CSV table of C-alpha atoms and ligand atoms in Angstrom, one decimal:
chain,number,residue,atom,x,y,z
A,1,UNK,CA,-0.6,1.8,-18.3
A,2,UNK,CA,-0.5,-0.7,-15.0
A,3,UNK,CA,-3.6,0.9,-13.1
A,4,UNK,CA,-5.6,3.2,-14.3
A,5,UNK,CA,-8.8,4.4,-11.8
A,6,UNK,CA,-11.6,6.0,-13.6
A,7,UNK,CA,-14.5,8.2,-12.7
A,8,UNK,CA,-14.5,6.2,-9.2
A,9,UNK,CA,-17.0,7.6,-6.9
A,10,UNK,CA,-18.0,5.5,-3.5
A,11,UNK,CA,-21.1,6.8,-1.7
A,12,UNK,CA,-21.0,5.4,2.3
A,13,UNK,CA,-24.5,4.5,3.4
A,14,UNK,CA,-26.2,6.2,0.1
A,15,UNK,CA,-29.7,7.4,0.8
A,16,UNK,CA,-29.8,7.6,4.0
A,17,UNK,CA,-29.1,10.3,6.9
A,18,UNK,CA,-25.4,9.4,7.1
A,19,UNK,CA,-24.0,9.3,3.8
A,20,UNK,CA,-21.1,9.9,2.2
A,21,UNK,CA,-19.1,10.8,-0.7
A,22,UNK,CA,-16.0,9.9,0.0
A,23,UNK,CA,-15.3,9.5,-3.4
A,24,UNK,CA,-16.5,12.2,-6.2
A,25,UNK,CA,-15.3,10.8,-9.5
A,26,UNK,CA,-11.5,10.0,-8.8
A,27,UNK,CA,-9.3,9.3,-12.2
A,28,UNK,CA,-6.0,8.2,-11.6
A,29,UNK,CA,-3.5,6.2,-14.3
A,30,UNK,CA,-0.5,4.7,-12.6
A,31,UNK,CA,2.3,3.5,-14.5
A,32,UNK,CA,5.1,0.4,-13.7
A,33,UNK,CA,7.5,1.4,-12.0
A,34,UNK,CA,6.2,4.7,-10.9
A,35,UNK,CA,6.0,6.2,-6.9
A,36,UNK,CA,2.4,8.2,-6.6
A,37,UNK,CA,2.3,10.0,-3.0
A,38,UNK,CA,-1.7,11.2,-2.1
A,39,UNK,CA,-2.1,13.9,-0.2
A,40,UNK,CA,-4.7,15.3,1.6
A,41,UNK,CA,-5.9,16.2,5.0
A,42,UNK,CA,-7.8,13.3,7.2
A,43,UNK,CA,-10.9,12.2,6.0
A,44,UNK,CA,-10.6,13.8,2.5
A,45,UNK,CA,-10.8,10.0,1.2
A,46,UNK,CA,-7.4,9.0,1.0
A,47,UNK,CA,-7.8,5.5,2.4
A,48,UNK,CA,-11.0,4.8,0.3
A,49,UNK,CA,-9.3,5.5,-2.7
A,50,UNK,CA,-6.8,2.8,-1.5
A,51,UNK,CA,-9.1,0.2,0.1
A,52,UNK,CA,-10.4,0.9,-3.7
A,53,UNK,CA,-7.4,0.2,-5.5
A,54,UNK,CA,-6.8,-2.5,-3.0
A,55,UNK,CA,-10.6,-4.5,-3.7
A,56,UNK,CA,-11.4,-3.9,0.0
A,57,UNK,CA,-13.6,-1.6,-0.8
A,58,UNK,CA,-16.5,-1.7,-4.1
A,59,UNK,CA,-16.4,1.7,-6.0
A,60,UNK,CA,-20.0,2.9,-5.5
A,61,UNK,CA,-19.8,3.3,-9.6
A,62,UNK,CA,-16.5,3.6,-11.5
A,63,UNK,CA,-13.6,1.6,-13.3
A,64,UNK,CA,-10.2,0.0,-12.2
A,65,UNK,CA,-8.4,-1.7,-15.1
A,66,UNK,CA,-5.0,-3.4,-14.0
A,67,UNK,CA,-3.3,-4.2,-17.7
A,68,UNK,CA,-5.9,-2.9,-19.4
A,69,UNK,CA,-8.4,-5.3,-17.4
A,70,UNK,CA,-11.1,-4.4,-15.3
A,71,UNK,CA,-10.8,-6.2,-12.2
A,72,UNK,CA,-14.5,-5.1,-10.6
A,73,UNK,CA,-16.2,-6.8,-13.7
A,74,UNK,CA,-14.2,-9.8,-14.7
A,75,UNK,CA,-14.9,-12.9,-13.1
A,76,UNK,CA,-12.3,-14.5,-11.0
A,77,UNK,CA,-10.6,-11.2,-11.3
A,78,UNK,CA,-10.6,-10.2,-8.0
A,79,UNK,CA,-8.7,-13.1,-6.4
A,80,UNK,CA,-6.1,-13.0,-8.8
A,81,UNK,CA,-5.5,-9.0,-8.8
A,82,UNK,CA,-5.4,-9.3,-4.8
A,83,UNK,CA,-2.8,-11.5,-5.1
A,84,UNK,CA,-0.3,-8.8,-6.5
A,85,UNK,CA,-1.6,-6.3,-4.3
A,86,UNK,CA,1.1,-5.8,-1.4
A,87,UNK,CA,0.2,-3.4,1.7
A,88,UNK,CA,1.7,-1.3,4.2
A,89,UNK,CA,-0.1,0.1,7.3
A,90,UNK,CA,1.0,2.5,9.9
A,91,UNK,CA,-0.2,0.2,12.2
A,92,UNK,CA,2.6,-2.4,10.7
A,93,UNK,CA,-0.3,-5.3,11.7
A,94,UNK,CA,2.4,-8.0,12.2
A,95,UNK,CA,1.8,-10.7,13.4
A,96,UNK,CA,3.0,-10.2,16.8
A,97,UNK,CA,3.8,-14.2,18.2
A,98,UNK,CA,5.2,-14.8,14.7
A,99,UNK,CA,9.0,-14.3,14.3
A,100,UNK,CA,10.1,-11.4,12.1
A,101,UNK,CA,11.5,-14.5,9.5
A,102,UNK,CA,8.2,-16.3,9.6
A,103,UNK,CA,6.4,-13.2,9.4
A,104,UNK,CA,7.6,-12.8,6.1
A,105,UNK,CA,7.2,-16.0,4.6
A,106,UNK,CA,3.7,-17.0,6.1
A,107,UNK,CA,2.3,-14.7,3.2
A,108,UNK,CA,3.7,-15.8,0.4
A,109,UNK,CA,3.4,-19.9,1.6
A,110,UNK,CA,-0.7,-19.8,2.5
A,111,UNK,CA,-1.7,-17.3,-0.1
A,112,UNK,CA,0.7,-17.7,-3.1
A,113,UNK,CA,1.4,-21.2,-2.5
A,114,UNK,CA,5.6,-20.9,-2.5
A,115,UNK,CA,7.6,-23.6,-0.9
A,116,UNK,CA,8.9,-22.9,2.5
A,117,UNK,CA,12.3,-22.4,1.0
A,118,UNK,CA,11.4,-20.7,-1.9
A,119,UNK,CA,9.7,-18.3,0.7
A,120,UNK,CA,12.7,-17.9,2.7
A,121,UNK,CA,14.8,-17.0,0.3
A,122,UNK,CA,12.9,-13.9,-1.2
A,123,UNK,CA,11.6,-13.5,2.4
A,124,UNK,CA,15.8,-12.9,3.3
A,125,UNK,CA,16.4,-11.3,-0.2
A,126,UNK,CA,14.0,-8.5,0.9
A,127,UNK,CA,15.1,-8.6,4.7
A,128,UNK,CA,18.5,-7.9,3.8
A,129,UNK,CA,17.8,-5.3,2.1
A,130,UNK,CA,15.9,-3.4,4.2
A,131,UNK,CA,18.4,-3.9,7.7
A,132,UNK,CA,16.3,-6.1,8.8
A,133,UNK,CA,18.5,-9.8,8.6
A,134,UNK,CA,20.5,-9.6,11.6
A,135,UNK,CA,16.7,-9.4,14.0
A,136,UNK,CA,14.9,-13.0,11.8
A,137,UNK,CA,14.6,-14.6,15.1
A,138,UNK,CA,12.8,-11.4,17.2
A,139,UNK,CA,9.8,-11.0,18.1
A,140,UNK,CA,7.8,-7.8,16.5
A,141,UNK,CA,7.8,-6.3,20.2
A,142,UNK,CA,11.2,-6.9,20.7
A,143,UNK,CA,11.8,-3.7,17.8
A,144,UNK,CA,11.7,-0.3,17.3
A,145,UNK,CA,8.3,1.4,14.9
A,146,UNK,CA,10.8,1.3,12.5
A,147,UNK,CA,12.1,-1.5,12.5
A,148,UNK,CA,8.8,-3.0,12.6
A,149,UNK,CA,8.1,-1.1,9.3
A,150,UNK,CA,11.2,-2.3,7.7
A,151,UNK,CA,10.2,-5.1,7.8
A,152,UNK,CA,6.3,-4.6,6.8
A,153,UNK,CA,8.1,-3.5,3.9
A,154,UNK,CA,10.1,-6.5,3.1
A,155,UNK,CA,7.0,-9.1,4.2
A,156,UNK,CA,5.2,-6.9,1.3
A,157,UNK,CA,8.0,-7.0,-1.1
A,158,UNK,CA,8.8,-10.3,-0.8
A,159,UNK,CA,4.9,-11.6,-2.5
A,160,UNK,CA,6.6,-10.2,-5.4
A,161,UNK,CA,3.6,-7.7,-5.8
A,162,UNK,CA,2.8,-5.5,-8.9
A,163,UNK,CA,1.9,-2.7,-6.9
A,164,UNK,CA,2.8,-1.5,-3.1
A,165,UNK,CA,0.1,0.1,-1.5
A,166,UNK,CA,1.1,1.6,1.7
A,167,UNK,CA,-1.1,3.9,4.0
A,168,UNK,CA,0.2,6.7,5.6
A,169,UNK,CA,3.6,3.9,6.6
A,170,UNK,CA,5.1,6.5,8.3
A,171,UNK,CA,1.8,7.7,10.6
A,172,UNK,CA,3.2,6.3,13.6
A,173,UNK,CA,7.1,7.2,13.4
A,174,UNK,CA,9.2,10.1,14.6
A,175,UNK,CA,10.0,12.6,12.0
A,176,UNK,CA,14.1,11.4,11.6
A,177,UNK,CA,12.8,7.6,11.1
A,178,UNK,CA,10.2,8.6,8.9
A,179,UNK,CA,12.7,10.1,6.7
A,180,UNK,CA,14.6,7.1,7.1
A,181,UNK,CA,12.0,4.4,6.2
A,182,UNK,CA,10.8,6.3,3.1
A,183,UNK,CA,14.4,6.6,1.7
A,184,UNK,CA,14.4,3.4,2.1
A,185,UNK,CA,11.2,2.9,0.3
A,186,UNK,CA,11.8,5.1,-2.4
A,187,UNK,CA,15.8,3.3,-3.2
A,188,UNK,CA,14.2,-0.1,-3.0
A,189,UNK,CA,11.8,0.4,-5.3
A,190,UNK,CA,13.5,2.0,-7.4
A,191,UNK,CA,16.2,-0.7,-7.8
A,192,UNK,CA,13.1,-3.6,-8.0
A,193,UNK,CA,11.6,-0.9,-10.2
A,194,UNK,CA,8.4,-1.2,-8.0
A,195,UNK,CA,5.3,0.8,-8.9
A,196,UNK,CA,4.0,2.1,-5.1
A,197,UNK,CA,0.9,4.0,-4.3
A,198,UNK,CA,2.2,5.9,-0.9
A,199,UNK,CA,-1.2,7.9,0.9
A,200,UNK,CA,0.4,10.3,3.6
A,201,UNK,CA,-1.0,13.8,5.3
A,202,UNK,CA,2.4,15.1,5.7
A,203,UNK,CA,3.5,17.4,2.7
A,204,UNK,CA,7.9,16.3,3.9
A,205,UNK,CA,6.8,12.6,3.6
A,206,UNK,CA,4.7,13.5,-0.3
A,207,UNK,CA,8.1,15.4,-1.6
A,208,UNK,CA,10.0,11.8,-1.6
A,209,UNK,CA,7.7,10.5,-4.5
A,210,UNK,CA,7.9,10.7,-8.4
A,211,UNK,CA,4.5,12.2,-8.1
A,212,UNK,CA,1.9,14.2,-6.2
A,213,UNK,CA,-1.6,13.7,-5.8
A,214,UNK,CA,-3.7,15.9,-3.9
A,215,UNK,CA,-7.0,15.0,-2.6
A,216,UNK,CA,-9.9,17.6,-1.0
A,217,UNK,CA,-12.9,16.4,-0.4
A,218,UNK,CA,-12.9,13.0,-2.6
A,219,UNK,CA,-11.8,15.3,-5.9
A,220,UNK,CA,-8.2,15.4,-7.2
A,221,UNK,CA,-6.8,18.7,-6.9
A,222,UNK,CA,-4.4,20.4,-9.5
A,223,UNK,CA,-2.7,23.4,-8.1
B,301,ADP,P1,-8.6,9.8,4.5
B,301,ADP,O1,-8.4,8.5,4.2
B,301,ADP,O2,-8.1,10.5,3.9
B,301,ADP,O3,-8.9,10.6,6.2
B,301,ADP,P2,-11.3,8.1,4.0
B,301,ADP,O4,-11.1,7.7,2.9
B,301,ADP,O5,-10.9,7.2,5.8
B,301,ADP,O6,-10.3,9.4,4.8
B,301,ADP,O7,-12.8,8.4,4.8
B,301,ADP,C1,-13.6,9.2,3.6
B,301,ADP,C2,-14.7,9.9,4.3
B,301,ADP,O8,-15.4,8.9,4.7
B,301,ADP,C3,-14.5,10.6,5.8
B,301,ADP,O9,-16.1,11.7,6.0
B,301,ADP,C4,-15.4,9.5,6.5
B,301,ADP,O10,-15.7,9.4,7.7
B,301,ADP,C5,-16.0,8.4,5.7
B,301,ADP,N1,-15.7,7.2,5.3
B,301,ADP,C6,-14.7,6.3,5.8
B,301,ADP,N2,-14.9,5.2,5.8
B,301,ADP,C7,-16.7,4.5,5.7
B,301,ADP,C8,-17.0,3.9,6.4
B,301,ADP,N3,-16.9,2.7,6.6
B,301,ADP,N4,-18.6,3.6,6.2
B,301,ADP,C9,-19.0,5.4,6.4
B,301,ADP,N5,-17.9,6.9,6.0
B,301,ADP,C10,-17.1,5.9,6.0
B,302,MG,MG1,-7.1,7.4,5.7
């Protein structure tokens, strides 16, 4: 098992009048190479769950293990783990003042300490895979939404993440473009046995995954 999320609770503003129980005992295991979709209505806790898995948020209680090690308690474990998590966002989050290529190398160089040559090689490999190699000198503003998301996917894959987390990756795209981007994620994911967890509120988008997990009011439901 790659990641095991065990009985995670996340309570915002605990003890205050504004208290929100965003995650209410979530348990979920993710295998290497799996493509899991987490589907649920707005406010059901999807982003909170993803933010707990990438450690942007600390669960109120519960355990998350990565290769059997508790990433919440292991000393120095969080920093090492973070470098193994790739993210794709609804809003793309590309650097607008950088070329497509630089967007895909900067994290590798600054965070993963790769050489410029190695970073470029990996960036080109994945940009080619997503069909964006002809655009390496373009700036994000010159690209369509679908193209920007392809670049964001290539950027994430180029860091060779142990797990790729995508929060509503097609939320800003029209339905045809969403299907294209999703197929691309799926095919590329399969090719590289990339473990992926995708959040969506869209039933059709969720169907692309190997497994669908439903979340309602902070709990996983079966139906
Ligand atoms: P989803 O991604 O499924 O729309 P979220 O995880 O963003 O859901 O939110 C789950 C619940 O937690 C919602 O009620 C939301 O208002 C609340 N929430 C999310 N983030 C915060 C925060 N930083 N502080 C307080 N409440 C939050
Ligand atoms: Mg969300």
